[in-house]
Amino acid sequence: MQLQLKKRQEKNPKFSLRSFARLLKTDPSSLSKVLNGLRIPSDETVEKWVDCMKLTPEETEQLKGVVNGANSFNPLNSEFFESTYSWVHPILLETLKLPNATRNMSALADLFGMTEEQIQKTIEYLESHKILHRSTDNGNYLPSNLTTVTIPYTTELRRGLQKKYLEMAQKALEEVPMEKRDNSTLTVAIHTDDIPAIKDIIREARHRIHRLAEKRRHQLNAVYNFSSALYPVKEEIL
């Protein structure tokens, strides 16, 4: 949607957000939330906007792809997760979204401490499980938007993954310049009845970051990890 707004502003510098909202026959504040990744439009709304903007089939497919990508997380099969999943997989899947990611297999190998042959076999393995596929248009890899939310945190492998991300966060704390990362903590007294609400806030933060990334899915240039940890420092007083 931002791309469509920008195109119109390039033709007419006076074309404002309100002008765009009038074209789409929608509320300016609602449109603003969509443009800023704070709201995902329904399929019916997208269809209406497509008609209003008179988009080409290619533009229509691109717009629907962004919306569907922002609104869909495919549950990872629990059996597959327990038997074969590795910390390498989510990072590799996201890295393959970057332009020309596979043109420098040696860099990928160095990133994961693997050989180029092992990287290629991992890619082929993910393809065979339909977690990764090639675009028919340009041959680029198209990873699925996967989530492990459906898999219990108590599984040994999932705990191992979380520990690995903590190790990577510690390494980044020492090696990555402050302007390229963010590390912050909040220690606060709460009522334990609010824990579900706090988890919802954290979950929504993850979704908002994902939606923000999807808005620029054709301009990606880095892979970041956002991890969170909520735990008791002082146990509940009965």
mmCIF file of C-alpha atoms in Angstrom:
data_model
loop_
_atom_site.group_PDB
_atom_site.id
_atom_site.type_symbol
_atom_site.label_atom_id
_atom_site.label_comp_id
_atom_site.label_asym_id
_atom_site.label_seq_id
_atom_site.Cartn_x
_atom_site.Cartn_y
_atom_site.Cartn_z
ATOM 1 C CA MET A 1 0.000 0.000 0.000
ATOM 2 C CA GLN A 2 2.875 2.349 0.738
ATOM 3 C CA LEU A 3 4.225 1.655 -2.744
ATOM 4 C CA GLN A 4 0.870 2.596 -4.284
ATOM 5 C CA LEU A 5 0.750 5.800 -2.249
ATOM 6 C CA LYS A 6 4.318 6.677 -3.260
ATOM 7 C CA LYS A 7 3.553 6.111 -6.960
ATOM 8 C CA ARG A 8 0.664 8.549 -6.790
ATOM 9 C CA GLN A 9 2.683 11.112 -4.861
ATOM 10 C CA GLU A 10 5.420 10.956 -7.496
ATOM 11 C CA LYS A 11 2.839 11.869 -10.127
ATOM 12 C CA ASN A 12 1.137 14.434 -7.891
ATOM 13 C CA PRO A 13 3.123 15.807 -4.901
ATOM 14 C CA LYS A 14 -0.133 17.153 -3.440
ATOM 15 C CA PHE A 15 -1.610 13.661 -3.244
ATOM 16 C CA SER A 16 -1.994 13.189 0.528
ATOM 17 C CA LEU A 17 -3.021 10.391 2.853
ATOM 18 C CA ARG A 18 -6.528 11.866 2.861
ATOM 19 C CA SER A 19 -6.528 11.850 -0.942
ATOM 20 C CA PHE A 20 -5.527 8.192 -0.867
ATOM 21 C CA ALA A 21 -8.266 7.425 1.671
ATOM 22 C CA ARG A 22 -10.865 9.137 -0.529
ATOM 23 C CA LEU A 23 -9.695 7.117 -3.524
ATOM 24 C CA LEU A 24 -10.038 3.912 -1.514
ATOM 25 C CA LYS A 25 -13.347 5.012 0.042
ATOM 26 C CA THR A 26 -11.993 4.322 3.505
ATOM 27 C CA ASP A 27 -11.318 6.116 6.785
ATOM 28 C CA PRO A 28 -7.970 8.026 6.843
ATOM 29 C CA SER A 29 -7.099 6.890 10.376
ATOM 30 C CA SER A 30 -7.757 3.237 9.494
ATOM 31 C CA LEU A 31 -5.673 3.578 6.342
ATOM 32 C CA SER A 32 -2.869 5.167 8.358
ATOM 33 C CA LYS A 33 -2.821 2.148 10.686
ATOM 34 C CA VAL A 34 -2.594 -0.193 7.702
ATOM 35 C CA LEU A 35 0.279 1.805 6.201
ATOM 36 C CA ASN A 36 2.133 1.711 9.528
ATOM 37 C CA GLY A 37 1.645 -2.021 10.027
ATOM 38 C CA LEU A 38 -0.750 -1.595 12.950
ATOM 39 C CA ARG A 39 -3.755 -3.147 11.232
ATOM 40 C CA ILE A 40 -4.220 -5.871 8.630
ATOM 41 C CA PRO A 41 -7.066 -5.260 6.159
ATOM 42 C CA SER A 42 -9.611 -8.006 5.526
ATOM 43 C CA ASP A 43 -9.740 -9.857 2.215
ATOM 44 C CA GLU A 44 -12.949 -7.991 1.348
ATOM 45 C CA THR A 45 -11.272 -4.635 1.999
ATOM 46 C CA VAL A 46 -8.280 -5.577 -0.139
ATOM 47 C CA GLU A 47 -10.600 -6.567 -3.005
ATOM 48 C CA LYS A 48 -12.354 -3.204 -2.747
ATOM 49 C CA TRP A 49 -9.044 -1.339 -2.770
ATOM 50 C CA VAL A 50 -7.829 -3.305 -5.781
ATOM 51 C CA ASP A 51 -10.911 -2.162 -7.691
ATOM 52 C CA CYS A 52 -10.536 1.440 -6.522
ATOM 53 C CA MET A 53 -6.876 1.589 -7.563
ATOM 54 C CA LYS A 54 -7.459 -0.341 -10.806
ATOM 55 C CA LEU A 55 -4.383 -2.460 -10.177
ATOM 56 C CA THR A 56 -2.843 -4.745 -12.756
ATOM 57 C CA PRO A 57 -2.969 -8.517 -12.086
ATOM 58 C CA GLU A 58 0.706 -8.398 -11.076
ATOM 59 C CA GLU A 59 0.143 -5.491 -8.654
ATOM 60 C CA THR A 60 -2.923 -7.250 -7.262
ATOM 61 C CA GLU A 61 -0.975 -10.440 -6.612
ATOM 62 C CA GLN A 62 1.819 -8.483 -4.941
ATOM 63 C CA LEU A 63 -0.589 -6.609 -2.653
ATOM 64 C CA LYS A 64 -2.460 -9.760 -1.665
ATOM 65 C CA GLY A 65 0.830 -11.535 -1.067
ATOM 66 C CA VAL A 66 1.947 -8.865 1.398
ATOM 67 C CA VAL A 67 -1.385 -8.947 3.242
ATOM 68 C CA ASN A 68 -1.513 -12.734 3.373
ATOM 69 C CA GLY A 69 2.107 -12.902 4.485
ATOM 70 C CA ALA A 70 1.445 -10.444 7.310
ATOM 71 C CA ASN A 71 -1.644 -12.339 8.364
ATOM 72 C CA SER A 72 -0.443 -15.915 8.155
ATOM 73 C CA PHE A 73 1.869 -17.987 10.288
ATOM 74 C CA ASN A 74 1.982 -21.653 9.300
ATOM 75 C CA PRO A 75 2.211 -23.975 12.308
ATOM 76 C CA LEU A 76 5.308 -26.133 12.115
ATOM 77 C CA ASN A 77 4.535 -29.821 12.374
ATOM 78 C CA SER A 78 5.391 -30.971 15.897
ATOM 79 C CA GLU A 79 6.835 -34.300 14.755
ATOM 80 C CA PHE A 80 9.078 -32.596 12.189
ATOM 81 C CA PHE A 81 10.197 -30.086 14.821
ATOM 82 C CA GLU A 82 11.137 -32.743 17.366
ATOM 83 C CA SER A 83 12.936 -34.993 14.906
ATOM 84 C CA THR A 84 14.889 -32.608 12.697
ATOM 85 C CA TYR A 85 14.477 -28.909 13.520
ATOM 86 C CA SER A 86 17.620 -26.905 14.205
ATOM 87 C CA TRP A 87 18.468 -23.323 15.144
ATOM 88 C CA VAL A 88 20.011 -23.124 11.672
ATOM 89 C CA HIS A 89 16.639 -23.502 9.937
ATOM 90 C CA PRO A 90 14.818 -20.279 10.948
ATOM 91 C CA ILE A 91 17.926 -18.151 10.377
ATOM 92 C CA LEU A 92 18.648 -19.816 7.028
ATOM 93 C CA LEU A 93 15.021 -19.386 5.910
ATOM 94 C CA GLU A 94 15.113 -15.669 6.675
ATOM 95 C CA THR A 95 18.573 -15.250 5.133
ATOM 96 C CA LEU A 96 17.291 -16.770 1.894
ATOM 97 C CA LYS A 97 14.841 -13.857 1.648
ATOM 98 C CA LEU A 98 17.769 -11.495 1.073
ATOM 99 C CA PRO A 99 18.759 -10.612 -2.511
ATOM 100 C CA ASN A 100 21.256 -13.030 -4.089
ATOM 101 C CA ALA A 101 21.549 -14.957 -0.820
ATOM 102 C CA THR A 102 22.679 -18.183 -2.491
ATOM 103 C CA ARG A 103 25.265 -16.566 -4.750
ATOM 104 C CA ASN A 104 27.786 -16.630 -1.922
ATOM 105 C CA MET A 105 27.442 -20.077 -0.406
ATOM 106 C CA SER A 106 30.783 -19.723 1.368
ATOM 107 C CA ALA A 107 29.412 -16.773 3.370
ATOM 108 C CA LEU A 108 26.369 -18.847 4.365
ATOM 109 C CA ALA A 109 28.663 -21.698 5.359
ATOM 110 C CA ASP A 110 30.764 -19.377 7.528
ATOM 111 C CA LEU A 111 27.629 -17.969 9.173
ATOM 112 C CA PHE A 112 26.521 -21.382 10.391
ATOM 113 C CA GLY A 113 29.914 -23.022 10.828
ATOM 114 C CA MET A 114 29.059 -25.545 8.114
ATOM 115 C CA THR A 115 30.445 -26.576 4.746
ATOM 116 C CA GLU A 116 28.902 -25.337 1.495
ATOM 117 C CA GLU A 117 27.759 -28.881 0.766
ATOM 118 C CA GLN A 118 25.983 -29.075 4.133
ATOM 119 C CA ILE A 119 24.228 -25.767 3.444
ATOM 120 C CA GLN A 120 23.049 -27.008 0.048
ATOM 121 C CA LYS A 121 21.784 -30.261 1.573
ATOM 122 C CA THR A 122 19.920 -28.296 4.250
ATOM 123 C CA ILE A 123 18.255 -26.153 1.578
ATOM 124 C CA GLU A 124 17.266 -29.259 -0.387
ATOM 125 C CA TYR A 125 15.936 -30.858 2.793
ATOM 126 C CA LEU A 126 13.731 -27.842 3.565
ATOM 127 C CA GLU A 127 12.502 -27.895 -0.032
ATOM 128 C CA SER A 128 11.585 -31.572 0.244
ATOM 129 C CA HIS A 129 9.452 -30.793 3.315
ATOM 130 C CA LYS A 130 7.736 -27.908 1.469
ATOM 131 C CA ILE A 131 9.067 -25.384 3.980
ATOM 132 C CA LEU A 132 10.990 -23.741 1.166
ATOM 133 C CA HIS A 133 10.232 -23.460 -2.540
ATOM 134 C CA ARG A 134 11.537 -21.655 -5.590
ATOM 135 C CA SER A 135 9.710 -18.838 -7.329
ATOM 136 C CA THR A 136 8.662 -19.709 -10.869
ATOM 137 C CA ASP A 137 9.314 -16.089 -11.861
ATOM 138 C CA ASN A 138 12.941 -15.534 -10.862
ATOM 139 C CA GLY A 139 14.131 -18.757 -9.239
ATOM 140 C CA ASN A 140 14.580 -17.123 -5.832
ATOM 141 C CA TYR A 141 13.781 -19.120 -2.716
ATOM 142 C CA LEU A 142 10.468 -18.360 -1.001
ATOM 143 C CA PRO A 143 10.401 -19.489 2.639
ATOM 144 C CA SER A 144 7.144 -20.154 4.457
ATOM 145 C CA ASN A 145 6.127 -17.965 7.395
ATOM 146 C CA LEU A 146 6.495 -20.584 10.089
ATOM 147 C CA THR A 147 5.648 -20.480 13.753
ATOM 148 C CA THR A 148 6.498 -22.880 16.578
ATOM 149 C CA VAL A 149 3.748 -21.438 18.803
ATOM 150 C CA THR A 150 1.774 -24.689 18.594
ATOM 151 C CA ILE A 151 4.718 -26.638 20.028
ATOM 152 C CA PRO A 152 4.939 -26.778 23.851
ATOM 153 C CA TYR A 153 7.759 -24.800 25.447
ATOM 154 C CA THR A 154 8.556 -27.839 27.557
ATOM 155 C CA THR A 155 10.037 -29.811 24.688
ATOM 156 C CA GLU A 156 13.758 -30.342 25.134
ATOM 157 C CA LEU A 157 14.557 -29.165 21.613
ATOM 158 C CA ARG A 158 12.596 -25.941 21.982
ATOM 159 C CA ARG A 159 14.377 -25.162 25.248
ATOM 160 C CA GLY A 160 17.640 -25.820 23.431
ATOM 161 C CA LEU A 161 16.672 -23.366 20.686
ATOM 162 C CA GLN A 162 15.897 -20.664 23.236
ATOM 163 C CA LYS A 163 19.271 -21.231 24.913
ATOM 164 C CA LYS A 164 20.999 -20.910 21.528
ATOM 165 C CA TYR A 165 19.316 -17.557 20.887
ATOM 166 C CA LEU A 166 20.391 -16.372 24.341
ATOM 167 C CA GLU A 167 23.982 -17.312 23.475
ATOM 168 C CA MET A 168 23.723 -15.334 20.241
ATOM 169 C CA ALA A 169 22.301 -12.352 22.148
ATOM 170 C CA GLN A 170 25.254 -12.453 24.558
ATOM 171 C CA LYS A 171 27.665 -12.527 21.621
ATOM 172 C CA ALA A 172 25.889 -9.575 19.976
ATOM 173 C CA LEU A 173 26.088 -7.659 23.256
ATOM 174 C CA GLU A 174 29.878 -7.828 23.043
ATOM 175 C CA GLU A 175 30.416 -7.549 19.287
ATOM 176 C CA VAL A 176 27.597 -5.533 17.667
ATOM 177 C CA PRO A 177 27.659 -1.702 17.868
ATOM 178 C CA MET A 178 24.859 -0.201 19.949
ATOM 179 C CA GLU A 179 23.357 1.634 16.969
ATOM 180 C CA LYS A 180 22.692 -1.731 15.296
ATOM 181 C CA ARG A 181 21.005 -3.455 18.247
ATOM 182 C CA ASP A 182 18.796 -2.844 21.243
ATOM 183 C CA ASN A 183 19.170 -4.421 24.663
ATOM 184 C CA SER A 184 16.814 -3.440 27.434
ATOM 185 C CA THR A 185 15.245 -4.949 30.528
ATOM 186 C CA LEU A 186 12.277 -4.175 32.749
ATOM 187 C CA THR A 187 12.041 -5.442 36.311
ATOM 188 C CA VAL A 188 8.636 -4.708 37.800
ATOM 189 C CA ALA A 189 6.349 -5.918 40.587
ATOM 190 C CA ILE A 190 3.135 -7.337 39.107
ATOM 191 C CA HIS A 191 0.038 -9.328 39.996
ATOM 192 C CA THR A 192 0.407 -12.803 38.547
ATOM 193 C CA ASP A 193 -3.140 -12.651 37.173
ATOM 194 C CA ASP A 194 -1.728 -10.198 34.598
ATOM 195 C CA ILE A 195 0.784 -12.676 33.173
ATOM 196 C CA PRO A 196 -1.520 -13.755 30.294
ATOM 197 C CA ALA A 197 -2.070 -10.090 29.351
ATOM 198 C CA ILE A 198 1.686 -9.440 29.428
ATOM 199 C CA LYS A 199 2.263 -12.443 27.170
ATOM 200 C CA ASP A 200 -0.336 -11.048 24.776
ATOM 201 C CA ILE A 201 1.570 -7.737 24.663
ATOM 202 C CA ILE A 202 4.820 -9.557 23.844
ATOM 203 C CA ARG A 203 3.060 -11.673 21.206
ATOM 204 C CA GLU A 204 1.568 -8.563 19.591
ATOM 205 C CA ALA A 205 5.029 -6.941 19.532
ATOM 206 C CA ARG A 206 6.341 -9.913 17.552
ATOM 207 C CA HIS A 207 3.459 -9.697 15.101
ATOM 208 C CA ARG A 208 3.957 -5.948 14.636
ATOM 209 C CA ILE A 209 7.648 -6.445 13.853
ATOM 210 C CA HIS A 210 6.712 -9.146 11.356
ATOM 211 C CA ARG A 211 4.124 -6.915 9.678
ATOM 212 C CA LEU A 212 6.650 -4.081 9.487
ATOM 213 C CA ALA A 213 9.152 -6.397 7.786
ATOM 214 C CA GLU A 214 6.511 -7.616 5.331
ATOM 215 C CA LYS A 215 5.825 -4.054 4.203
ATOM 216 C CA ARG A 216 9.364 -3.920 2.752
ATOM 217 C CA ARG A 217 9.670 -7.549 1.752
ATOM 218 C CA HIS A 218 11.291 -6.556 -1.564
ATOM 219 C CA GLN A 219 13.911 -4.320 0.106
ATOM 220 C CA LEU A 220 15.303 -6.637 2.787
ATOM 221 C CA ASN A 221 19.025 -6.323 3.565
ATOM 222 C CA ALA A 222 19.638 -7.927 6.989
ATOM 223 C CA VAL A 223 18.368 -10.638 9.335
ATOM 224 C CA TYR A 224 17.635 -9.787 12.970
ATOM 225 C CA ASN A 225 16.432 -11.796 15.947
ATOM 226 C CA PHE A 226 13.942 -10.490 18.490
ATOM 227 C CA SER A 227 13.795 -12.622 21.628
ATOM 228 C CA SER A 228 11.937 -12.030 24.866
ATOM 229 C CA ALA A 229 12.134 -13.570 28.314
ATOM 230 C CA LEU A 230 9.487 -13.193 31.025
ATOM 231 C CA TYR A 231 10.262 -14.916 34.322
ATOM 232 C CA PRO A 232 9.876 -14.405 38.097
ATOM 233 C CA VAL A 233 12.737 -12.793 40.016
ATOM 234 C CA LYS A 234 10.862 -13.073 43.315
ATOM 235 C CA GLU A 235 8.312 -15.869 43.515
ATOM 236 C CA GLU A 236 4.631 -15.225 44.187
ATOM 237 C CA ILE A 237 3.674 -14.377 47.775
ATOM 238 C CA LEU A 238 0.759 -16.570 48.853
#
